[in-house]
Short mmCIF file of C-alpha atoms in Angstrom, two decimals:
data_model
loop_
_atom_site.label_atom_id
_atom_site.label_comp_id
_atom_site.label_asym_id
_atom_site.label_seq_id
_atom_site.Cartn_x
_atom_site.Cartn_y
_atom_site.Cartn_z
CA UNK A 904 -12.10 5.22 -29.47
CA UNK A 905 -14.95 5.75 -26.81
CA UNK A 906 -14.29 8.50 -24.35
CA UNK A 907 -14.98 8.51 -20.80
CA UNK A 908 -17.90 11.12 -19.66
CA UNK A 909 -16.45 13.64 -17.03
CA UNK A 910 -18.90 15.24 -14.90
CA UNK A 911 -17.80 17.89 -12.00
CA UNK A 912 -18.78 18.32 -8.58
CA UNK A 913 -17.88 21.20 -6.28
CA UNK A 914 -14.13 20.61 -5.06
CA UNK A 915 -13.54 18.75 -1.85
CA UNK A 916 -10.27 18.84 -0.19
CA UNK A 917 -11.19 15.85 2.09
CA UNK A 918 -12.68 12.93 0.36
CA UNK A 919 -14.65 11.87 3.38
CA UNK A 920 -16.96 14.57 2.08
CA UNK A 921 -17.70 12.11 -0.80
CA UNK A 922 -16.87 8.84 0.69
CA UNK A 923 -19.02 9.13 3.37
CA UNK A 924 -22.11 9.13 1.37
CA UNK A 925 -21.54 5.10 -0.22
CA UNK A 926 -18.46 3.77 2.38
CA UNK A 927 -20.97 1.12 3.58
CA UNK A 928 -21.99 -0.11 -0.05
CA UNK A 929 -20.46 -2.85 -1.89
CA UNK A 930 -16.87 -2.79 -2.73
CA UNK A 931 -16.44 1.02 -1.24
CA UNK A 932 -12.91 1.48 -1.62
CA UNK A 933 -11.20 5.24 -1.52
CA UNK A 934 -7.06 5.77 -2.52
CA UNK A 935 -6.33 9.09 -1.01
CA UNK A 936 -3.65 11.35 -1.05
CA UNK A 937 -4.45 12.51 2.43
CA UNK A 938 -4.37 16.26 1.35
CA UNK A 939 -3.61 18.81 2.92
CA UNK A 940 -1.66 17.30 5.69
CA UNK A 941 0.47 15.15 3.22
CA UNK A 942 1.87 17.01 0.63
CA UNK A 943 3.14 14.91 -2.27
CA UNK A 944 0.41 13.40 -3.45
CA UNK A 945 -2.32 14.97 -6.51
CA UNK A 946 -5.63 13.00 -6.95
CA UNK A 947 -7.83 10.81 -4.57
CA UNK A 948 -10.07 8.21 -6.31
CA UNK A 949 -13.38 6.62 -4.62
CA UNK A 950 -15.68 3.73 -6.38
CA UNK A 951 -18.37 1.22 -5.43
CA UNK A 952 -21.13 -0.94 -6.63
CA UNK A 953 -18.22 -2.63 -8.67
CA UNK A 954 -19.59 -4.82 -12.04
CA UNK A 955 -17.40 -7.79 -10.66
CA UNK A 956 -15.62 -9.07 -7.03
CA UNK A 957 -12.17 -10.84 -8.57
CA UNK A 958 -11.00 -12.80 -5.65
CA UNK A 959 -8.31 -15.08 -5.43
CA UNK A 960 -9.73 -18.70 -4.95
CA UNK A 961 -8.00 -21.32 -3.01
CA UNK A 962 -5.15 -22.95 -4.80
CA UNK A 963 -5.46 -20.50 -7.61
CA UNK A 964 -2.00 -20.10 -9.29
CA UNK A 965 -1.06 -16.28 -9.25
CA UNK A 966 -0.20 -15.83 -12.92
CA UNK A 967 -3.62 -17.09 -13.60
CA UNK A 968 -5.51 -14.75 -11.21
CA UNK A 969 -3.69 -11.76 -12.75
CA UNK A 970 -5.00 -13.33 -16.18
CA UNK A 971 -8.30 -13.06 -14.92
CA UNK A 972 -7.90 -9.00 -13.54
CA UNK A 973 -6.77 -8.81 -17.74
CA UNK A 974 -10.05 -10.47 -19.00
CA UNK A 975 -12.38 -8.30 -16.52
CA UNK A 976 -10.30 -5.10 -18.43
CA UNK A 977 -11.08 -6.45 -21.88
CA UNK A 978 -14.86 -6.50 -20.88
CA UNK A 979 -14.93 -3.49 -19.43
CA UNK A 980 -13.90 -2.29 -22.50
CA UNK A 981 -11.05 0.16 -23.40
CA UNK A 982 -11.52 3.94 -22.99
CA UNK A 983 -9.54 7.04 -23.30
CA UNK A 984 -9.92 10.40 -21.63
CA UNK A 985 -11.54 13.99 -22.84
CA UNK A 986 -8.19 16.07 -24.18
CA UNK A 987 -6.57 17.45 -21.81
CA UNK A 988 -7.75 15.49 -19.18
CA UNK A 989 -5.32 14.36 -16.74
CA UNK A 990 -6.88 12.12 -14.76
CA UNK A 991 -5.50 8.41 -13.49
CA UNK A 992 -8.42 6.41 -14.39
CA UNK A 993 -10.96 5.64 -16.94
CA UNK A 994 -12.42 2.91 -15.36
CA UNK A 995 -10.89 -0.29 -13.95
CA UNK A 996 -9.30 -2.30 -11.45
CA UNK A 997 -9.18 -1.20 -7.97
CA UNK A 998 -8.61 -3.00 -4.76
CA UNK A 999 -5.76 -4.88 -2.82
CA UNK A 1000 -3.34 -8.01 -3.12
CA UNK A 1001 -2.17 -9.38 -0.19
CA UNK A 1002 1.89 -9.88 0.79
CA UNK A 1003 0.28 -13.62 0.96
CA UNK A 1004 -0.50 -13.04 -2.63
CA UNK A 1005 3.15 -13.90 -3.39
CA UNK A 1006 2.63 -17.51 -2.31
CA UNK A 1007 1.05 -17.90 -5.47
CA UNK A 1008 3.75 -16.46 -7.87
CA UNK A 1009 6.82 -18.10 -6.10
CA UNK A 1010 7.13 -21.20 -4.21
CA UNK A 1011 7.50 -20.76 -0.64
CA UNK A 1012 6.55 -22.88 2.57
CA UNK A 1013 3.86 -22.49 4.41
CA UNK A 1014 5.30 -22.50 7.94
CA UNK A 1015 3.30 -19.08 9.52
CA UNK A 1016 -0.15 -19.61 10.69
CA UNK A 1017 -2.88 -18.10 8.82
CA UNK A 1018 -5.52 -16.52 11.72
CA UNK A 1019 -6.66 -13.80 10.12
CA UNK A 1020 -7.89 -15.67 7.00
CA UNK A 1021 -7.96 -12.34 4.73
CA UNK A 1022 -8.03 -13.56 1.01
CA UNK A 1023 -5.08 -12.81 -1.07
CA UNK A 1024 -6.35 -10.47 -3.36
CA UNK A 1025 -9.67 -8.62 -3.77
CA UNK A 1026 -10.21 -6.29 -6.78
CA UNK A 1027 -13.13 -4.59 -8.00
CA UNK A 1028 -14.45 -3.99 -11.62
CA UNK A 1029 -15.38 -0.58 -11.42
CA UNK A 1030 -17.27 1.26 -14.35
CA UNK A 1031 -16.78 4.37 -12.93
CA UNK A 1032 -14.79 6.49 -10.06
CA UNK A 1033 -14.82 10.24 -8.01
CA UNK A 1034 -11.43 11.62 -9.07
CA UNK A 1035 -10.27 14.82 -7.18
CA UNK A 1036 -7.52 16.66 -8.47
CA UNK A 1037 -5.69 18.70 -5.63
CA UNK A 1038 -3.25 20.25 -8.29
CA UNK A 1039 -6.33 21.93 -10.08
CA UNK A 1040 -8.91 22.01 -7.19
CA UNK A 1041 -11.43 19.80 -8.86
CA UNK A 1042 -13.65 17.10 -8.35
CA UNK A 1043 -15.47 14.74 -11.29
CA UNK A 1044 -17.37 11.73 -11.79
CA UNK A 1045 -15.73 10.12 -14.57
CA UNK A 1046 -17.95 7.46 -15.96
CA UNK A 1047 -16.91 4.66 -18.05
CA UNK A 1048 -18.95 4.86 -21.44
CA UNK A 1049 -20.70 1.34 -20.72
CA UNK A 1050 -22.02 2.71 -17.67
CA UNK A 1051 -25.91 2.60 -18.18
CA UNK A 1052 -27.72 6.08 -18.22
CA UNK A 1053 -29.47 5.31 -15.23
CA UNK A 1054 -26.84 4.55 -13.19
CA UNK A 1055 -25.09 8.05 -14.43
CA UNK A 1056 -27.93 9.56 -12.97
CA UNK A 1057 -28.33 7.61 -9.04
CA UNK A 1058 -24.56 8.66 -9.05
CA UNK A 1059 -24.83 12.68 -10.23
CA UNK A 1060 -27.94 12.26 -7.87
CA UNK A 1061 -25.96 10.66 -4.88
CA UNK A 1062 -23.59 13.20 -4.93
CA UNK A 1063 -24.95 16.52 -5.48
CA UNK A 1064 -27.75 15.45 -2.74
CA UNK A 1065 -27.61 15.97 0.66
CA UNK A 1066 -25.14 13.87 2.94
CA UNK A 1067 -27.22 12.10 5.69
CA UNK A 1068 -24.58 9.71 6.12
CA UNK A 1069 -24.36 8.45 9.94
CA UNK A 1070 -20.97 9.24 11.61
CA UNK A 1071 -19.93 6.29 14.28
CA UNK A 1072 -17.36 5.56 17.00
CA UNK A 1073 -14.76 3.39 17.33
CA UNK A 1074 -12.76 2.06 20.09
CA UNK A 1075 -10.00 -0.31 21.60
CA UNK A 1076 -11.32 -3.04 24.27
CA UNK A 1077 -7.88 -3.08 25.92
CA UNK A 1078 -4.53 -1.54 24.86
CA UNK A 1079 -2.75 -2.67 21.59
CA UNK A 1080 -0.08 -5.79 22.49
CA UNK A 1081 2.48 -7.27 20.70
CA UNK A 1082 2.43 -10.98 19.45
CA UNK A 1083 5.95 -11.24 20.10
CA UNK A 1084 8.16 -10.66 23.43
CA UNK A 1085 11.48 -8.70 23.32
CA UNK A 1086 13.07 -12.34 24.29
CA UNK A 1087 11.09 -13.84 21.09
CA UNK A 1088 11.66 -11.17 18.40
CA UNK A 1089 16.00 -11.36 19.66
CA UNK A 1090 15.25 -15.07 18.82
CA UNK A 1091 13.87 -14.42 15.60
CA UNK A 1092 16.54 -11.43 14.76
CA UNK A 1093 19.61 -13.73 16.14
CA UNK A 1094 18.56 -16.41 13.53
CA UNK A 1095 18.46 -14.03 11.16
CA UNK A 1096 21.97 -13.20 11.85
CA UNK A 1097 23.55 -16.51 11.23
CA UNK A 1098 21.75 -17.07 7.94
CA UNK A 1099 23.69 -13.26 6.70
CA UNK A 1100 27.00 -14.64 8.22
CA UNK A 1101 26.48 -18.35 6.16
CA UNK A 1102 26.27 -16.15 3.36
CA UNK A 1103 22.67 -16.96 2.99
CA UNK A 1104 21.01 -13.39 2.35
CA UNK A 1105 22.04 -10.35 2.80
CA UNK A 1106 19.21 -8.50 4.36
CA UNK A 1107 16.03 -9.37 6.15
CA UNK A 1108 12.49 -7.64 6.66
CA UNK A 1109 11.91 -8.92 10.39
CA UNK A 1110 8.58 -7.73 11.39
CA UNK A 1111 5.93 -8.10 14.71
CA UNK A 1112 2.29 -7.63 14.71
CA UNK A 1113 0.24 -6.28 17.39
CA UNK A 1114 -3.62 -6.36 17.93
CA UNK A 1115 -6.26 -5.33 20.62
CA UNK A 1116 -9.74 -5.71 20.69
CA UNK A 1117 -11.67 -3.73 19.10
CA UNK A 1118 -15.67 -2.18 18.31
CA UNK A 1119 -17.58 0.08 16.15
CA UNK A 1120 -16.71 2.00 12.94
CA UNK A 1121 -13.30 1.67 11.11
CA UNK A 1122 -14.03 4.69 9.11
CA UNK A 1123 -14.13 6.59 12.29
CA UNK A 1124 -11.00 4.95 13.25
CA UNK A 1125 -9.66 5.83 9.52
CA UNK A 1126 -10.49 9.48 9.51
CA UNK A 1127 -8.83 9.88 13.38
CA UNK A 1128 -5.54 8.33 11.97
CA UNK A 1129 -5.77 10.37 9.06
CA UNK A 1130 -5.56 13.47 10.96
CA UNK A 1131 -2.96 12.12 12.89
CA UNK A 1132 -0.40 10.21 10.11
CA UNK A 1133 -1.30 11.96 6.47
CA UNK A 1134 0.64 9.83 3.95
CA UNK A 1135 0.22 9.96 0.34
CA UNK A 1136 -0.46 6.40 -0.34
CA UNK A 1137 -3.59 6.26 2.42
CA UNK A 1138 -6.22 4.21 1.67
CA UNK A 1139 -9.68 2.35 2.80
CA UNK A 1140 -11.57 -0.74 1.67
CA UNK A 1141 -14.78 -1.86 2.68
CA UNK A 1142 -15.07 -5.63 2.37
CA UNK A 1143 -17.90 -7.75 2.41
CA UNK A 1144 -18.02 -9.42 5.82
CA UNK A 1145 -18.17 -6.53 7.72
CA UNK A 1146 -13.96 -6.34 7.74
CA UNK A 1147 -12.13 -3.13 6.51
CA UNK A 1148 -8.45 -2.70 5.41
CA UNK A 1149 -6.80 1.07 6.43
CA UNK A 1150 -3.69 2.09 5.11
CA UNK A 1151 -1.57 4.86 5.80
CA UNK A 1152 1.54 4.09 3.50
CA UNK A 1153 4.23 7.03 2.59
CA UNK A 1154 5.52 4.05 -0.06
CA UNK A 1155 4.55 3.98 -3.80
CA UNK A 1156 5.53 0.48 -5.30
CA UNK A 1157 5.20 0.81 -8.93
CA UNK A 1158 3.47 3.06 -10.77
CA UNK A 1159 2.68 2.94 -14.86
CA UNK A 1160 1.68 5.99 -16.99
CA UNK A 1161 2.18 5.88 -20.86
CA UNK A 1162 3.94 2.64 -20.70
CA UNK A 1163 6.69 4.52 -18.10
CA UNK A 1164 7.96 2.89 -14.74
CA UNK A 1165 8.35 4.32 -11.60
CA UNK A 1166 9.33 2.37 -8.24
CA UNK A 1167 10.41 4.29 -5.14
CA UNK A 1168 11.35 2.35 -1.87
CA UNK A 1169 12.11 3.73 1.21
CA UNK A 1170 14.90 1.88 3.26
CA UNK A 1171 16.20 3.65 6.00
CA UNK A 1172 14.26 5.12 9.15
CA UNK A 1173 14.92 7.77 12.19
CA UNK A 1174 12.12 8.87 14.16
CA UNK A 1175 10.79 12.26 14.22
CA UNK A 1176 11.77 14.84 17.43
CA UNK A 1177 9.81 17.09 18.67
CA UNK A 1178 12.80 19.55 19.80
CA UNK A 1179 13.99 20.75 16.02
CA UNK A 1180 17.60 20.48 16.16
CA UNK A 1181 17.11 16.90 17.67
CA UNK A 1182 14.51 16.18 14.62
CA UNK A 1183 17.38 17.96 12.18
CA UNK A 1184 20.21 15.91 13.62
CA UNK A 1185 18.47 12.64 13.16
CA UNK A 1186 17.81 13.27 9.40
CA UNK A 1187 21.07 14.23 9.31
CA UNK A 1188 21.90 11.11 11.15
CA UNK A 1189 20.00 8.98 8.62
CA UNK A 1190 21.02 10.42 5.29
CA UNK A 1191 24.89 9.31 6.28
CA UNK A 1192 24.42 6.22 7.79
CA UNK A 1193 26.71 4.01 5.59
CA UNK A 1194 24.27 1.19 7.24
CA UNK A 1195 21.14 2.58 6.00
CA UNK A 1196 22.90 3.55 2.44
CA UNK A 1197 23.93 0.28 2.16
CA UNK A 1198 20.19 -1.45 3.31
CA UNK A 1199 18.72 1.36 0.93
CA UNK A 1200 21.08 0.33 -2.41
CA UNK A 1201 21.09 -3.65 -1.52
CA UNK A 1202 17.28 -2.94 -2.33
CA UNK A 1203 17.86 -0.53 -5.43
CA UNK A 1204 19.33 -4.02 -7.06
CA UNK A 1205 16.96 -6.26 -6.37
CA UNK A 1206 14.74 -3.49 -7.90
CA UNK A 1207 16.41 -2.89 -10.80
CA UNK A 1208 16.78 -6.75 -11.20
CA UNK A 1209 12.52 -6.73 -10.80
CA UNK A 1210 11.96 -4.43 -13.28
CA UNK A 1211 13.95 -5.56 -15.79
CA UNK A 1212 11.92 -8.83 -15.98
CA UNK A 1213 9.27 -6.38 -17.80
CA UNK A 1214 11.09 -3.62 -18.95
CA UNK A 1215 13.02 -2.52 -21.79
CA UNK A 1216 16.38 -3.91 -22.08
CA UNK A 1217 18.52 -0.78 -21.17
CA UNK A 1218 15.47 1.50 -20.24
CA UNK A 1219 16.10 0.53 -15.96
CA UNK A 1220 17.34 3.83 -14.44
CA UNK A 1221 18.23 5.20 -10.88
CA UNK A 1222 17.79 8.68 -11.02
CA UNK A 1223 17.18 9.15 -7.89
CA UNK A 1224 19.01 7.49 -4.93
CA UNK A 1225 19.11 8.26 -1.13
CA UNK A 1226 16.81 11.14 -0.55
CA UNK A 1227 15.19 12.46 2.02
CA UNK A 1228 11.33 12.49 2.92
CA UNK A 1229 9.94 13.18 6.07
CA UNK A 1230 6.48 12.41 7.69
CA UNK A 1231 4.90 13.35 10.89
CA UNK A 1232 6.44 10.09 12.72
CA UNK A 1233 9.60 9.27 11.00
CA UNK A 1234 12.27 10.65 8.30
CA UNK A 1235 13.08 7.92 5.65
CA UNK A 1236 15.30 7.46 2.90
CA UNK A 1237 14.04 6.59 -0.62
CA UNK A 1238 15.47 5.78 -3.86
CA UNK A 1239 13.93 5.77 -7.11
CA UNK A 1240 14.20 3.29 -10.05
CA UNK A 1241 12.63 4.07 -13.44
CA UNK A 1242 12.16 2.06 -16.74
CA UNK A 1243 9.87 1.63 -19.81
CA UNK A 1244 7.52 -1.32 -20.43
CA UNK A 1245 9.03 -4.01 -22.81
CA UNK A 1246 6.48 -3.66 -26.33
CA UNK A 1247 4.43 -7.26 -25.32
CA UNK A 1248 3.97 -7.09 -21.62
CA UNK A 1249 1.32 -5.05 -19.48
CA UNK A 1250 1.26 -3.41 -15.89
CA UNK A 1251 0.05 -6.95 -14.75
CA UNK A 1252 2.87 -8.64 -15.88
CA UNK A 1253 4.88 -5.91 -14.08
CA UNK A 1254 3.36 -6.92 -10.98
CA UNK A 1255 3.30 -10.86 -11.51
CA UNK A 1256 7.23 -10.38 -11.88
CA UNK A 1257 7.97 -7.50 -9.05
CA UNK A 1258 5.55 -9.10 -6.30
CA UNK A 1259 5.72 -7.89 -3.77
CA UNK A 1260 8.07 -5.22 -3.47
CA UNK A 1261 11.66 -5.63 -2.59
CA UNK A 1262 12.02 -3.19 0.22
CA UNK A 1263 9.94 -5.02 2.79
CA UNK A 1264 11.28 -8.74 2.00
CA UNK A 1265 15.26 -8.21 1.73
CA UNK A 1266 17.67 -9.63 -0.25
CA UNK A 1267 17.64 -11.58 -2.21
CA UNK A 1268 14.31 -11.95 -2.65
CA UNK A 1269 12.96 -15.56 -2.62
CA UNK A 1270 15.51 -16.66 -0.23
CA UNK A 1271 14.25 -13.31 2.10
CA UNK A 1272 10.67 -14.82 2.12
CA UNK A 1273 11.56 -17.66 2.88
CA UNK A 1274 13.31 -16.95 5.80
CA UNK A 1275 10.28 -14.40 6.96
CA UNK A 1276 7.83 -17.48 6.40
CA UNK A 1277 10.09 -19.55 8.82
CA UNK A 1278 10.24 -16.46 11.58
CA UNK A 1279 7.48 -14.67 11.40
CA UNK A 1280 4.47 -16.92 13.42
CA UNK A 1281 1.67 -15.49 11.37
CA UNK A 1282 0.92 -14.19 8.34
CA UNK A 1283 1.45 -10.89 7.10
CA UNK A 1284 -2.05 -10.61 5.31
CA UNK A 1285 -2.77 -6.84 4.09
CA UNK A 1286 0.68 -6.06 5.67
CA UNK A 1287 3.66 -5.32 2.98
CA UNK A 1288 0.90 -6.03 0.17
CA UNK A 1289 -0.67 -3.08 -2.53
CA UNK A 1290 -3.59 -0.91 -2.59
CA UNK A 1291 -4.00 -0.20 -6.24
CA UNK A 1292 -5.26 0.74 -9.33
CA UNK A 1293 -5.25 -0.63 -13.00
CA UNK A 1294 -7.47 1.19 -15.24
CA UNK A 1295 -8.56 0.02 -19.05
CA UNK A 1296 -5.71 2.42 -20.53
CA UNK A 1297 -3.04 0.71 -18.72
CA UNK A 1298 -2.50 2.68 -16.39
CA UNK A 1299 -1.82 1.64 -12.79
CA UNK A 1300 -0.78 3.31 -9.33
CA UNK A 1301 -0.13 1.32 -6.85
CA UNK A 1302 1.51 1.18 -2.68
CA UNK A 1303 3.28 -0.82 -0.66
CA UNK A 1304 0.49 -1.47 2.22
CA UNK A 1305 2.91 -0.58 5.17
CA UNK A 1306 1.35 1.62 7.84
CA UNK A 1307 -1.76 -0.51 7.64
CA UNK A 1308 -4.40 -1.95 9.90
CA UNK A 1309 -7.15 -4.55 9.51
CA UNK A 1310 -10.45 -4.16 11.16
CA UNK A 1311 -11.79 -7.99 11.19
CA UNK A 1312 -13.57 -10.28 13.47
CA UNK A 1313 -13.55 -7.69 16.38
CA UNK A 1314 -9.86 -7.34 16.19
CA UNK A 1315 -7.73 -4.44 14.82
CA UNK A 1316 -4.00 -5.70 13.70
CA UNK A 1317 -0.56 -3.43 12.72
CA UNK A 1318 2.24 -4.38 11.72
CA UNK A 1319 6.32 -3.02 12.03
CA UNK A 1320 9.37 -3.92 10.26
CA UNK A 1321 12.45 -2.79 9.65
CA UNK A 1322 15.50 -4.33 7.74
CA UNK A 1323 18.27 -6.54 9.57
CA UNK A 1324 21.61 -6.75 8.12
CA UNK A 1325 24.86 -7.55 9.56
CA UNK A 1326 26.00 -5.12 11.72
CA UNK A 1327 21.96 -4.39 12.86
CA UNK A 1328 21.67 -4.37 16.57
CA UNK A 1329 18.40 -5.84 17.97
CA UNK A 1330 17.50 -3.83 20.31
CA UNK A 1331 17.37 -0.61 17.98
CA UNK A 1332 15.76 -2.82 15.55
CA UNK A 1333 12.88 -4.07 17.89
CA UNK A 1334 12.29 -0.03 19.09
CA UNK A 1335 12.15 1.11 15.56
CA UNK A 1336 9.39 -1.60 14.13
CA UNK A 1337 6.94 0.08 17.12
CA UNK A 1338 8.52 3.65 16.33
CA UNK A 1339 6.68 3.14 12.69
CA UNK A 1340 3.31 2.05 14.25
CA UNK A 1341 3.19 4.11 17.37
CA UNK A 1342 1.18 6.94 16.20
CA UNK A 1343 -1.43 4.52 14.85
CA UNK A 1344 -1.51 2.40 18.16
CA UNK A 1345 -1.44 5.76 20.65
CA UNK A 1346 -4.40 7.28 17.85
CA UNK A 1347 -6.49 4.51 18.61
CA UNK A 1348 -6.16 4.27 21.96
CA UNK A 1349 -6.86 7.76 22.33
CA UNK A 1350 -10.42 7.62 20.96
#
């Protein structure tokens, strides 16, 4: 089996350190655990100068892109690991899918306006990645064993070198705004209502956008909100029109390692306090709210239903439900659901039957995005899709892309949800999809 070649660097907490040095060159794309601010996460994982761009082409069915992601593996080639290496990658897939991504793996309508016109999905073929490990305080080059000598050498080169990399600014035009008005969203959530009491769904994702203006760097912008909102499912991608996708999810959706399935959604939000027996009263508050239970385990189904479309018959496990994590702008509950891979399907076929995830759509699924299509004006783009990972092992991490700007045109755009069930009220509904983007929106227009 060919073997990976692992070569170290000096340790860097922050992978700007690194990224800096290549975030303007093709396909620059860094998944980072936001360390040491967030806590939970181990390894961030940087690439560029990708062998292929996979992009989703127009009227492309999504069963048959996802084929295409499996052929650009097969060339690539498979690869293992040095013993005792554990690392997440060996070379691979890296990049995003869009929540619009699902349009092409389930029919919906097409009601919501398209004006961002981000494509789908954008992957990269990478033959090589910066892995930092925060568990074992290293960092490596791990290089794919096609990888041509030469190019082993620019990239040792690169990054034992000196870091002349230009540092930018960024800045809003005029303050971050809403799409929709209070009047508009009670509209929206109202409509929602009668489709739960006609026994239509159970539970909706009801989200708003808002955008401002915007000029200069994003990866200024993305080391400010960093600092200010460490999550361990942060991420950046450089695209090739100048746009740039930052991410600062707390959400894993599915993650694969030796054939073993992980989801964890969070359903169920509070915002942080600053006084601490406020801030302890409102987790308290949140972890027995028979609402949010109930929001959190409605989701935990549809899960469990998702993964068994792939997994083992039997294997789907909860063995963890309604627990408590808690991030520098809200507490949340999360649940996990675990399972192993059926013997003939893949971490792509995982996806192609769980996409997207279950906790920002509602339940049940199809009938949720459906209903989100009809309410929601414009598209979600980046918003409720993935940053991930699928490397030539198998292996594949991946987030849901909540918590998430995108830089494009001269316009920055967030997005916040939350769930609406039957006994929601709007106006706490409306307050807590800005609670979960404040600190981004207040970040930038501090800068």
């Amino acid at each position: 089996m060919p073997t990976c070649t692992l070569h170290p660097l000096p340790y860097q907490p922050d992978p700007a350190a690194y990224f800096a040095r290549l975030r303007q060159a093709p396909g620059a794309i860094l998944l980072d655990s936001a360390r040491p601010g967030a806590e939970r996460g181990r390894f961030d994982l940087l690439s560029a100068w990708p062998l292929q761009h996979l992009q989703a082409q127009p009227d492309e069915d999504g069963r048959t892109f996802l084929q295409r992601l499996r052929a650009g593996l097969a060339q690539l080639g498979h690869a293992q690991l040095p013993a005792g290496s554990e690392l997440p990658f060996a070379g691979g897939l890296i990049g995003y899918l869009s929540y619009d991504f699902g349009r092409r793996l389930e029919h919906l309508p097409s009601q919501a306006v398209d004006d961002l016109g981000l494509p789908d999905a954008q992957l990269g073929l990478y033959a090589w990645a910066l892995v930092t490990d925060h568990q074992r305080a290293t960092s490596q080059l791990v290089l794919h064993p096609s990888l041509p000598g030469s190019e082993r050498e620019r990239l040792i080169a690169l990054f034992e070198g000196v870091d002349n990399a230009e540092h930018g600014s960024f800045q809003l035009l005029a303050p971050m705004a809403g799409d929709l008005q209070p009047e508009q969203y009670k509209a929206a959530f109202d409509r929602v209502q009668r489709y739960i009491q006609a026994g239509d769904c159970y539970q909706i994702n009801l989200t708003q956008r808002f955008r401002a203006p915007c000029q200069g760097d994003p990866w200024h912008a993305y080391q400010a909100l960093r600092k200010a909102c460490p999550t361990p499912f942060s991420g950046y991608q450089q695209l090739a029109d100048g746009s740039a996708l930052l991410s600062f999810s707390p959400e894993r959706f599915i993650r694969v390692s030796q054939r073993q399935v992980e989801t964890r959604p969070i359903k169920g939000t509070r915002p942080r306090a600053s006084n601490p027996a406020e801030d302890m009263r409102n987790a308290e508050e949140l972890l027995h709210s028979p609402k949010d239970r109930s929001e959190n385990l409605m989701i935990v189904d549809l899960l469990r239903n998702d993964l068994g479309r792939t997994c083992e018959i039997g294997s789907v496990k909860v063995p963890e439900l309604f627990s408590l994590e808690s991030y520098p702008n809200v507490h949340h509950l999360v649940s996990s659901i675990t399972g192993q891979l059926a013997s003939d399907k893949d971490a792509l076929d995982l996806i192609g039957d769980s996409f997207p995830g279950g906790s920002i759509t509602g339940a049940p699924k199809i009938r949720a995005m459906q209903i989100i299509d009809e309410l929601e004006p414009a598209r979600r783009a980046l918003y409720c899709g993935s940053l991930l990972y699928v490397d030539v092992r198998g292996e594949m991490d991946s987030s849901i892309a909540i918590r998430s700007l995108l830089v494009k045109g001269g316009q920055v755009s967030c997005w916040g949800g939350g769930a609406v069930v039957a006994d929601s009220e709007w106006q706490a509904e409306y307050e807590e999809s800005i609670a979960k983007v404040r600190v981004l929106m207040e970040t930038l227009q501090g800068l």
